[in-house]
Short mmCIF file of C-alpha atoms in Angstrom, two decimals:
data_model
loop_
_atom_site.label_atom_id
_atom_site.label_comp_id
_atom_site.label_asym_id
_atom_site.label_seq_id
_atom_site.Cartn_x
_atom_site.Cartn_y
_atom_site.Cartn_z
CA MET A 25 115.91 42.12 -41.09
CA SER A 26 117.97 40.28 -43.56
CA SER A 27 116.90 38.52 -46.87
CA SER A 28 116.54 35.26 -45.10
CA ALA A 29 113.51 33.45 -45.38
CA ALA A 30 111.98 31.55 -42.19
CA ALA A 31 112.23 27.61 -42.42
CA ALA A 32 109.45 25.37 -40.90
CA ASP A 33 111.21 24.95 -37.71
CA GLY A 34 111.85 28.79 -37.26
CA THR A 35 115.27 28.95 -38.01
CA ASN A 36 116.63 31.57 -40.49
CA VAL A 37 117.64 29.90 -44.07
CA ASN A 38 119.17 32.53 -46.55
CA GLU A 39 117.14 32.34 -50.07
CA ARG A 40 120.65 30.87 -51.26
CA THR A 41 120.09 27.80 -48.99
CA PRO A 42 119.78 24.64 -51.05
CA LEU A 43 116.24 23.78 -51.86
CA LEU A 44 116.90 20.48 -51.81
CA ASP A 45 119.50 18.15 -50.87
CA VAL A 46 118.26 14.58 -50.70
CA GLY A 47 121.99 13.15 -49.88
CA GLN A 48 122.12 14.92 -46.41
CA GLN A 49 118.28 14.17 -45.38
CA ALA A 50 119.45 10.98 -43.90
CA GLN A 51 121.81 12.96 -41.59
CA LYS A 52 119.09 15.69 -40.33
CA LYS A 53 116.15 15.16 -38.24
CA PRO A 54 113.45 15.89 -40.70
CA THR A 55 111.47 19.14 -39.79
CA PRO A 56 107.91 18.80 -39.02
CA LEU A 57 105.55 19.54 -41.96
CA PRO A 58 102.92 22.36 -41.31
CA LYS A 59 100.13 20.09 -41.09
CA LEU A 60 96.92 22.89 -41.96
CA GLN A 61 99.06 24.13 -44.69
CA VAL A 62 99.98 21.05 -46.08
CA SER A 63 96.36 19.41 -45.71
CA ILE A 64 94.65 22.57 -47.58
CA LEU A 65 97.14 22.17 -50.27
CA LEU A 66 96.54 18.49 -50.82
CA LEU A 67 92.75 19.23 -50.79
CA ALA A 68 92.97 21.61 -53.69
CA LEU A 69 95.07 18.62 -55.40
CA VAL A 70 92.47 16.27 -54.86
CA ILE A 71 89.84 18.70 -56.47
CA GLU A 72 92.24 18.73 -59.10
CA SER A 73 92.44 15.28 -59.86
CA MET A 74 88.77 14.74 -59.09
CA SER A 75 87.64 17.39 -61.89
CA THR A 76 90.01 15.64 -64.48
CA ARG A 77 89.41 11.99 -63.78
CA PHE A 78 85.25 12.06 -63.26
CA ILE A 79 84.53 11.96 -67.02
CA TYR A 80 86.81 8.82 -67.67
CA PRO A 81 84.30 6.20 -66.97
CA TYR A 82 81.32 7.65 -68.92
CA ILE A 83 83.11 9.84 -71.65
CA ASN A 84 83.07 7.15 -74.06
CA GLN A 85 79.33 6.44 -73.58
CA LEU A 86 78.52 10.29 -73.59
CA VAL A 87 80.02 10.68 -76.97
CA SER A 88 77.86 7.73 -78.48
CA GLU A 89 75.07 9.34 -77.02
CA LEU A 90 75.65 12.76 -78.67
CA ASP A 91 75.44 10.82 -82.05
CA ILE A 92 78.38 12.48 -83.57
CA THR A 93 79.89 9.18 -84.68
CA GLY A 94 77.21 8.19 -87.12
CA GLY A 95 76.82 5.18 -85.04
CA ASP A 96 80.34 3.78 -85.67
CA GLU A 97 81.94 2.81 -82.23
CA ARG A 98 85.37 2.62 -83.74
CA LYS A 99 85.20 6.54 -83.98
CA VAL A 100 84.14 7.27 -80.35
CA GLY A 101 88.15 7.11 -79.75
CA TYR A 102 88.59 10.25 -82.01
CA TYR A 103 86.07 12.44 -80.14
CA ALA A 104 86.33 11.08 -76.75
CA GLY A 105 90.04 12.00 -77.04
CA LEU A 106 89.99 15.48 -78.24
CA ILE A 107 87.40 16.17 -75.41
CA GLU A 108 90.19 15.18 -72.93
CA SER A 109 92.89 16.98 -74.91
CA LEU A 110 91.12 20.42 -74.84
CA PHE A 111 91.44 21.21 -71.12
CA PHE A 112 95.29 20.75 -71.36
CA ALA A 113 95.46 22.85 -74.57
CA THR A 114 93.99 25.74 -73.13
CA GLN A 115 96.12 25.13 -69.86
CA ALA A 116 99.21 24.84 -72.31
CA LEU A 117 98.42 28.35 -73.29
CA THR A 118 97.67 29.91 -69.51
CA VAL A 119 99.84 27.93 -67.06
CA LEU A 120 103.03 29.80 -67.69
CA TYR A 121 101.16 33.13 -67.23
CA TRP A 122 99.29 32.05 -63.96
CA SER A 123 102.81 30.64 -62.60
CA ARG A 124 104.54 33.76 -63.59
CA THR A 125 101.84 35.92 -62.11
CA SER A 126 101.96 34.13 -59.11
CA ASP A 127 105.89 34.95 -58.80
CA ARG A 128 104.49 38.83 -58.78
CA ILE A 129 101.16 38.95 -56.81
CA GLY A 130 101.30 35.47 -54.40
CA ARG A 131 100.52 32.03 -54.95
CA LYS A 132 96.97 32.20 -52.83
CA PRO A 133 95.22 34.71 -55.72
CA VAL A 134 95.99 32.62 -58.45
CA LEU A 135 94.95 29.33 -56.59
CA LEU A 136 91.66 30.95 -55.63
CA ILE A 137 90.81 31.97 -59.59
CA GLY A 138 91.87 28.64 -60.50
CA ILE A 139 89.55 26.83 -58.10
CA PHE A 140 86.54 29.16 -59.03
CA GLY A 141 87.30 28.63 -62.65
CA LEU A 142 87.20 24.55 -62.12
CA SER A 143 83.78 24.90 -60.31
CA LEU A 144 82.25 27.15 -62.95
CA SER A 145 83.32 25.14 -65.59
CA MET A 146 81.90 21.60 -63.83
CA PHE A 147 78.61 23.23 -63.64
CA CYS A 148 78.72 24.03 -67.85
CA PHE A 149 80.10 20.61 -68.55
CA GLY A 150 77.28 18.77 -66.66
CA LEU A 151 74.38 21.36 -68.43
CA SER A 152 76.13 20.81 -72.02
CA LYS A 153 74.07 18.89 -74.41
CA THR A 154 76.15 19.27 -77.52
CA PHE A 155 79.63 18.20 -78.45
CA TRP A 156 80.93 22.06 -78.54
CA GLY A 157 79.38 22.63 -75.32
CA LEU A 158 81.51 20.01 -73.96
CA ALA A 159 84.58 21.38 -75.33
CA LEU A 160 83.94 25.01 -74.34
CA SER A 161 83.29 23.88 -70.59
CA ARG A 162 86.79 21.75 -70.76
CA CYS A 163 88.56 24.66 -72.30
CA ILE A 164 87.20 27.11 -69.17
CA THR A 165 88.67 24.89 -67.12
CA GLY A 166 92.02 24.90 -68.49
CA ALA A 167 92.23 28.52 -69.36
CA LEU A 168 91.41 29.80 -65.73
CA ASN A 169 93.36 26.70 -64.08
CA GLY A 170 97.01 27.82 -63.03
CA ASN A 171 97.00 25.54 -60.10
CA ILE A 172 99.12 22.74 -60.72
CA GLY A 173 102.24 24.87 -61.04
CA VAL A 174 101.43 26.97 -58.38
CA MET A 175 100.69 23.96 -56.03
CA LYS A 176 103.87 22.45 -56.61
CA SER A 177 105.69 25.90 -56.10
CA MET A 178 103.77 26.35 -52.81
CA MET A 179 104.91 22.52 -51.75
CA GLY A 180 108.42 23.67 -52.22
CA GLU A 181 108.16 26.62 -50.21
CA LEU A 182 106.27 24.92 -47.28
CA THR A 183 109.23 22.13 -47.05
CA ASP A 184 112.97 22.25 -46.69
CA SER A 185 115.68 20.24 -47.66
CA THR A 186 114.87 17.58 -44.65
CA ASN A 187 111.12 16.98 -45.28
CA ILE A 188 110.76 17.76 -49.05
CA ALA A 189 110.60 13.94 -50.18
CA GLN A 190 108.09 13.58 -47.52
CA GLY A 191 106.20 16.71 -48.75
CA PHE A 192 106.25 15.56 -52.55
CA ALA A 193 105.39 11.71 -51.60
CA LEU A 194 102.22 13.44 -50.15
CA MET A 195 101.39 14.75 -53.46
CA PRO A 196 100.71 11.52 -55.82
CA MET A 197 98.84 10.56 -52.56
CA ALA A 198 96.45 13.18 -53.05
CA TRP A 199 96.15 12.92 -56.62
CA SER A 200 95.23 9.53 -56.12
CA ILE A 201 92.41 10.13 -53.70
CA GLY A 202 91.10 12.22 -56.54
CA ALA A 203 91.88 9.48 -58.76
CA THR A 204 89.92 7.42 -56.80
CA PHE A 205 86.93 9.35 -55.96
CA GLY A 206 86.48 10.90 -59.54
CA PRO A 207 86.07 7.92 -61.59
CA VAL A 208 83.54 6.36 -58.56
CA ILE A 209 81.42 9.58 -58.66
CA GLY A 210 81.68 9.57 -62.57
CA GLY A 211 80.80 5.91 -63.05
CA THR A 212 78.13 5.53 -60.07
CA LEU A 213 76.14 9.13 -60.45
CA GLU A 214 76.00 9.34 -64.15
CA HIS A 215 72.34 8.31 -65.23
CA PRO A 216 71.20 9.07 -61.82
CA GLU A 217 67.31 8.18 -62.86
CA ASP A 218 68.24 4.67 -63.74
CA HIS A 219 70.82 3.84 -60.86
CA PHE A 220 68.61 5.99 -58.23
CA PRO A 221 65.10 6.02 -59.53
CA ASN A 222 63.42 6.68 -56.31
CA VAL A 223 65.52 9.43 -55.63
CA PHE A 224 66.18 11.23 -58.91
CA ARG A 225 62.94 11.46 -60.64
CA GLY A 226 61.69 13.77 -63.12
CA GLU A 227 62.54 15.44 -66.49
CA PHE A 228 65.36 17.15 -65.65
CA TRP A 229 67.87 14.24 -64.72
CA SER A 230 66.52 12.28 -68.22
CA GLN A 231 67.59 15.71 -69.99
CA TYR A 232 70.98 16.23 -68.25
CA PRO A 233 71.96 12.75 -67.20
CA TYR A 234 75.43 13.56 -66.66
CA PHE A 235 74.97 16.78 -64.57
CA LEU A 236 74.60 14.79 -60.90
CA PRO A 237 78.80 13.76 -60.97
CA SER A 238 79.43 17.40 -62.75
CA ALA A 239 77.69 19.11 -59.72
CA VAL A 240 79.40 16.77 -56.81
CA VAL A 241 82.57 17.61 -58.25
CA ALA A 242 81.65 21.64 -58.24
CA VAL A 243 80.39 21.72 -54.70
CA PHE A 244 83.58 19.93 -53.69
CA ALA A 245 85.63 22.95 -55.57
CA ILE A 246 83.67 25.45 -53.72
CA ILE A 247 84.01 23.98 -50.45
CA CYS A 248 88.22 24.01 -51.42
CA PHE A 249 87.73 27.73 -52.39
CA LEU A 250 86.22 28.46 -49.01
CA ALA A 251 89.22 26.59 -47.38
CA ILE A 252 91.90 28.47 -49.09
CA LEU A 253 90.19 31.67 -48.79
CA LEU A 254 89.97 31.28 -44.69
CA PHE A 255 92.84 29.46 -43.54
CA LEU A 256 95.55 29.00 -46.28
CA ASN A 257 98.49 31.51 -46.02
CA GLU A 258 100.67 32.96 -48.63
CA THR A 259 103.94 30.90 -48.87
CA MET A 260 105.74 33.04 -51.32
CA PRO A 261 108.93 34.91 -49.71
CA ARG A 262 108.30 38.44 -50.67
CA LYS A 263 104.71 38.39 -49.93
CA ARG A 264 105.49 36.67 -46.69
CA THR A 265 107.89 39.21 -45.94
CA GLN A 266 105.35 42.23 -46.47
CA GLU A 267 102.98 40.86 -44.43
CA LYS A 268 105.58 40.68 -41.70
CA SER A 269 106.28 44.32 -42.29
CA THR A 270 106.47 45.24 -38.61
CA ALA A 271 109.77 43.03 -38.21
CA VAL A 272 111.38 44.16 -41.34
CA ASP A 273 114.41 46.09 -41.21
CA ASP A 274 113.86 48.45 -44.19
CA GLU A 275 117.88 49.13 -44.75
CA ALA A 276 118.36 45.18 -45.01
CA LEU A 277 115.62 44.78 -47.16
CA ASP A 278 116.63 47.23 -49.40
CA ALA A 279 120.31 45.90 -50.05
CA PRO A 280 120.77 45.65 -53.53
CA GLU A 281 122.31 41.85 -53.06
CA ASN A 282 118.95 40.97 -51.46
CA ILE A 283 116.96 42.49 -54.28
CA VAL A 284 118.81 40.74 -56.94
CA GLU A 285 118.26 37.39 -55.12
CA ASP A 286 115.08 37.72 -54.29
CA SER A 287 113.76 38.89 -57.95
CA PRO A 288 112.44 36.79 -60.30
CA VAL A 289 114.69 35.81 -63.26
CA SER A 290 114.05 36.37 -66.91
CA MET A 291 112.54 33.53 -68.94
CA ARG A 292 115.44 33.39 -70.96
CA SER A 293 117.60 32.28 -67.84
CA LEU A 294 115.54 29.31 -67.58
CA PHE A 295 116.78 27.72 -70.97
CA VAL A 296 119.57 26.16 -69.40
CA PRO A 297 120.48 22.43 -69.35
CA SER A 298 120.21 22.24 -65.50
CA VAL A 299 116.23 23.12 -65.99
CA LEU A 300 115.59 21.89 -69.60
CA ILE A 301 117.06 18.08 -68.67
CA PRO A 302 114.23 17.69 -65.90
CA VAL A 303 111.74 19.34 -67.83
CA ALA A 304 112.12 17.39 -71.04
CA ASN A 305 111.87 14.10 -68.64
CA TYR A 306 108.71 15.42 -67.16
CA ALA A 307 107.47 15.98 -70.70
CA CYS A 308 108.11 12.52 -71.78
CA LEU A 309 106.53 10.98 -68.27
CA ALA A 310 103.35 13.37 -68.74
CA ILE A 311 102.80 12.06 -72.32
CA LEU A 312 103.21 8.46 -71.53
CA ASP A 313 100.86 9.00 -68.66
CA ILE A 314 98.00 10.87 -70.30
CA ALA A 315 98.21 8.27 -73.27
CA MET A 316 98.13 5.28 -70.87
CA LEU A 317 94.95 7.21 -68.98
CA ALA A 318 93.12 7.90 -72.08
CA LEU A 319 93.72 4.65 -73.36
CA GLN A 320 92.52 2.83 -70.13
CA PRO A 321 89.08 3.46 -70.23
CA LEU A 322 88.77 3.26 -73.95
CA PHE A 323 90.48 -0.22 -73.75
CA TYR A 324 88.17 -1.23 -71.17
CA SER A 325 84.91 0.05 -72.81
CA THR A 326 85.60 -1.16 -76.27
CA PRO A 327 83.86 -4.54 -77.29
CA ILE A 328 85.88 -7.69 -76.59
CA GLU A 329 86.03 -8.45 -80.54
CA LEU A 330 87.14 -4.95 -81.39
CA GLY A 331 90.04 -4.88 -78.63
CA GLY A 332 88.76 -4.23 -75.37
CA LEU A 333 87.05 -5.67 -72.31
CA GLY A 334 83.49 -4.27 -72.97
CA PHE A 335 82.88 -3.22 -69.44
CA ASP A 336 80.39 -0.81 -68.44
CA PRO A 337 80.73 2.42 -66.87
CA VAL A 338 80.64 1.22 -63.31
CA THR A 339 83.19 -1.63 -63.47
CA ILE A 340 85.41 0.99 -65.29
CA GLY A 341 84.99 3.51 -62.26
CA PHE A 342 85.86 0.69 -60.07
CA TRP A 343 89.09 -0.63 -61.51
CA MET A 344 90.27 3.24 -62.20
CA GLY A 345 89.24 4.05 -58.60
CA SER A 346 91.14 0.87 -57.34
CA PHE A 347 94.27 2.16 -58.41
CA GLY A 348 93.71 5.64 -56.56
CA ILE A 349 93.29 3.39 -53.16
CA VAL A 350 96.50 1.17 -53.69
CA ASN A 351 98.51 4.20 -55.02
CA GLY A 352 97.63 6.54 -52.36
CA VAL A 353 98.39 4.02 -49.77
CA LEU A 354 101.71 2.49 -51.06
CA GLN A 355 102.90 6.22 -52.17
CA THR A 356 102.90 7.43 -48.60
CA ILE A 357 104.60 4.47 -47.52
CA ILE A 358 107.23 3.47 -49.45
CA PHE A 359 108.36 6.67 -51.55
CA ALA A 360 110.27 8.48 -49.36
CA PRO A 361 112.11 5.44 -48.01
CA LEU A 362 112.98 4.53 -51.43
CA VAL A 363 114.29 8.04 -52.33
CA HIS A 364 116.46 7.80 -49.27
CA LYS A 365 117.98 4.84 -50.13
CA TYR A 366 118.41 4.77 -53.74
CA GLY A 367 118.08 8.40 -54.75
CA PRO A 368 115.60 10.10 -57.20
CA LYS A 369 117.23 9.07 -59.97
CA VAL A 370 116.96 5.35 -59.78
CA THR A 371 113.62 5.44 -58.70
CA PHE A 372 112.43 7.74 -61.33
CA GLN A 373 113.96 5.29 -63.83
CA LEU A 374 112.02 2.51 -62.25
CA GLY A 375 108.98 4.41 -62.80
CA ILE A 376 109.70 4.77 -66.50
CA ALA A 377 110.66 1.14 -66.87
CA CYS A 378 107.07 0.14 -65.85
CA PHE A 379 105.72 1.73 -68.89
CA ILE A 380 107.00 -1.05 -71.01
CA PRO A 381 104.83 -3.98 -69.45
CA LEU A 382 102.05 -1.58 -68.93
CA PHE A 383 101.87 -1.25 -72.73
CA SER A 384 102.59 -5.00 -73.26
CA LEU A 385 99.51 -5.96 -71.03
CA PRO A 386 96.37 -4.83 -73.27
CA PRO A 387 97.10 -6.86 -76.30
CA ILE A 388 97.79 -10.04 -73.93
CA THR A 389 94.68 -9.30 -71.65
CA ASN A 390 92.33 -8.83 -74.80
CA THR A 391 93.75 -12.31 -76.37
CA ILE A 392 93.11 -13.76 -73.27
CA ALA A 393 89.59 -12.24 -73.17
CA ARG A 394 88.74 -13.24 -76.84
CA GLN A 395 89.91 -17.09 -75.88
CA TYR A 396 88.20 -17.54 -72.79
CA GLY A 397 85.80 -14.52 -72.08
CA ILE A 398 86.32 -12.21 -68.82
CA HIS A 399 88.55 -14.83 -67.28
CA TRP A 400 90.23 -15.18 -64.01
CA LEU A 401 93.14 -14.46 -65.94
CA VAL A 402 91.84 -11.27 -66.96
CA TYR A 403 91.72 -10.05 -63.58
CA CYS A 404 95.27 -11.00 -62.89
CA SER A 405 96.54 -9.15 -65.57
CA LEU A 406 94.48 -5.75 -64.90
CA THR A 407 95.89 -6.33 -61.08
CA PHE A 408 99.27 -6.70 -62.29
CA SER A 409 98.95 -3.47 -64.10
CA LEU A 410 97.33 -1.94 -61.25
CA ILE A 411 100.45 -2.79 -59.15
CA LEU A 412 102.85 -1.50 -62.29
CA THR A 413 100.96 1.76 -62.28
CA VAL A 414 101.48 2.41 -58.65
CA LEU A 415 105.17 2.03 -59.27
CA MET A 416 105.13 4.24 -62.25
CA ASP A 417 103.50 7.07 -60.26
CA MET A 418 106.44 7.49 -58.12
CA ALA A 419 108.33 9.00 -60.80
CA PHE A 420 106.05 12.17 -60.37
CA GLY A 421 107.17 12.90 -57.09
CA CYS A 422 110.91 12.21 -58.27
CA ILE A 423 110.75 14.61 -61.06
CA LEU A 424 108.84 17.25 -59.26
CA MET A 425 111.99 17.25 -56.72
CA TYR A 426 114.59 17.70 -59.59
CA ILE A 427 112.50 20.82 -61.08
CA THR A 428 112.00 21.97 -57.72
CA ALA A 429 115.82 21.84 -57.16
CA ALA A 430 116.47 23.53 -60.71
CA ALA A 431 114.74 27.02 -59.62
CA PRO A 432 117.28 30.02 -59.58
CA ASN A 433 115.84 30.86 -56.48
CA LYS A 434 112.59 31.17 -54.58
CA ARG A 435 111.29 33.91 -56.26
CA SER A 436 111.58 32.10 -59.71
CA LEU A 437 109.97 29.12 -58.39
CA GLY A 438 106.59 29.67 -59.97
CA ALA A 439 107.87 30.56 -63.17
CA THR A 440 110.21 27.20 -63.23
CA ASN A 441 107.16 25.24 -62.53
CA GLY A 442 105.13 27.15 -64.88
CA LEU A 443 107.44 26.29 -67.71
CA ALA A 444 107.57 22.58 -66.93
CA GLN A 445 103.82 22.61 -66.40
CA MET A 446 103.37 24.39 -69.90
CA THR A 447 105.69 21.52 -71.50
CA ALA A 448 103.49 19.10 -70.00
CA SER A 449 100.32 20.41 -70.97
CA ILE A 450 101.27 20.94 -74.44
CA VAL A 451 102.20 17.29 -74.36
CA ARG A 452 99.21 16.40 -72.58
CA THR A 453 97.18 18.25 -75.24
CA PHE A 454 98.24 15.95 -78.12
CA GLY A 455 98.77 12.79 -75.77
CA PRO A 456 94.90 11.55 -75.61
CA ALA A 457 93.78 12.80 -79.00
CA ALA A 458 96.84 11.19 -80.77
CA SER A 459 96.67 7.83 -78.53
CA THR A 460 92.78 7.39 -78.74
CA SER A 461 92.98 8.27 -82.60
CA MET A 462 96.02 5.79 -82.98
CA PHE A 463 93.76 3.32 -81.14
CA ALA A 464 90.80 3.59 -83.32
CA TYR A 465 93.17 3.82 -86.79
CA SER A 466 94.91 0.51 -85.56
CA LEU A 467 91.31 -1.01 -85.27
CA GLN A 468 89.74 0.26 -88.29
CA HIS A 469 93.05 -0.83 -90.36
CA LYS A 470 93.71 -4.04 -88.33
CA LEU A 471 97.77 -2.69 -88.09
CA LEU A 472 99.46 -5.21 -86.16
CA GLY A 473 96.22 -7.04 -85.19
CA GLY A 474 94.75 -3.75 -83.99
CA TYR A 475 97.60 -3.34 -81.45
CA ALA A 476 99.83 -0.82 -83.36
CA VAL A 477 99.43 2.07 -80.84
CA TYR A 478 100.90 -0.26 -78.07
CA VAL A 479 103.97 -0.42 -80.16
CA VAL A 480 104.35 3.05 -80.87
CA LEU A 481 104.09 3.42 -77.09
CA LEU A 482 106.64 0.95 -76.10
CA THR A 483 109.12 2.56 -78.64
CA MET A 484 108.50 5.73 -76.77
CA SER A 485 108.70 4.37 -73.03
CA VAL A 486 112.16 3.10 -74.28
CA PHE A 487 113.31 6.48 -75.57
CA SER A 488 112.22 8.40 -72.21
CA LEU A 489 114.33 5.43 -70.26
CA VAL A 490 117.10 6.51 -72.39
CA LEU A 491 116.41 10.22 -71.84
CA SER A 492 116.41 9.84 -67.85
CA ILE A 493 120.23 9.01 -67.96
CA LYS A 494 120.86 12.58 -68.54
CA LEU A 495 119.45 13.56 -64.95
CA PRO A 496 121.94 13.97 -62.15
CA GLU A 497 122.13 11.51 -59.54
CA SER A 498 120.89 13.59 -56.61
CA ALA A 499 118.28 16.30 -56.95
CA GLU A 500 120.41 19.20 -55.02
CA LYS A 501 120.59 22.73 -55.12
CA ASN A 502 124.20 24.24 -54.84
CA VAL A 503 123.91 28.04 -55.25
#
């Protein structure tokens, strides 16, 4: 047998076949996606998103109830941002290890470990009654979780040049589904003894008011674990070859040229412009996105007179969940056609440009609320922000295509995605804490009327848009 890998349509594709060639997609009939395999992968991504987002509607309320701020509501942002950042800090330390490990032992085992760690940490989070207990549970999630990089690698291996835009368009959709249900679960199931007194009675629910949303997410993670264990196939080329050993020609497999092209490359070989430029753009997108996500519930929950809107957790969950619904539908419909028509670079730049109005709207919205209360203009502003966020989110699908294209070969796809995810996790470590701390500092010291944090983020958005010029016009792999 040669060193070629089987494509989704059954044809043989050499390992040096382009991973991406968006410019030729319109000339080929798209290969059908392997529905079961992609569905299981997307289910794992839904759980990943859900576990990240479900704490957002109530995290500020939880910090207040822990009484670590001394009753000063302006300090809530510091501690809420720290809890949100710890997941990414520990993930940054381990994600590259897990991604490189997946290049050696396969994607499936690493994915199973990550899902198991996620379910464990959810139970720990729900049973935590101290700040350090919450912090430890988030660290467990991050340390055992190398899923994001592995999922991106698997999607790259499940698709070819004709359907990769379609495949990566489904990833934001799956993330959005989790982003929809995560805040809804967190916002509606916290303090169940208050919301559902006839069902959840007893001292346990009073002692652990945030256990129910954590347990629900953990149960979903266990279901996902079983689906991966029973039905997901290995996608890594060498592992897939070993599983089909009865059809292997040993002489061809041992050929030197096949061993070289099938082997993972060293980390040093990834530090080249073709890899680093997409990674740098991904890092800029990641820090702006996580800063916006961290500020959003804080802006919603902060009293109007202090610069927010004064929403309760249920309302916060509704607005954050609405994004997931709208984003999931529109991404599926418009992402692939936009990429085919305008290319990944223009689509990516459109997404980055959306950050400029997104960071301009909160001060305007708060000013309206100060003048008129929660007026219909406030809801118009929030709806406009929702639409802009959907357009912004398309940038993730584009940059994932560039990162997949940058891999030297398919056996190094895990390391390439791991490097990108590690970089994103590093900036996401500082993003929530830095943005929420700047929010709190701006309010405490009345910097630019309390809105200085948005000026800083606007400046970073412009820088990111300039950096995107360095990306190639199309996401092609020609080796």
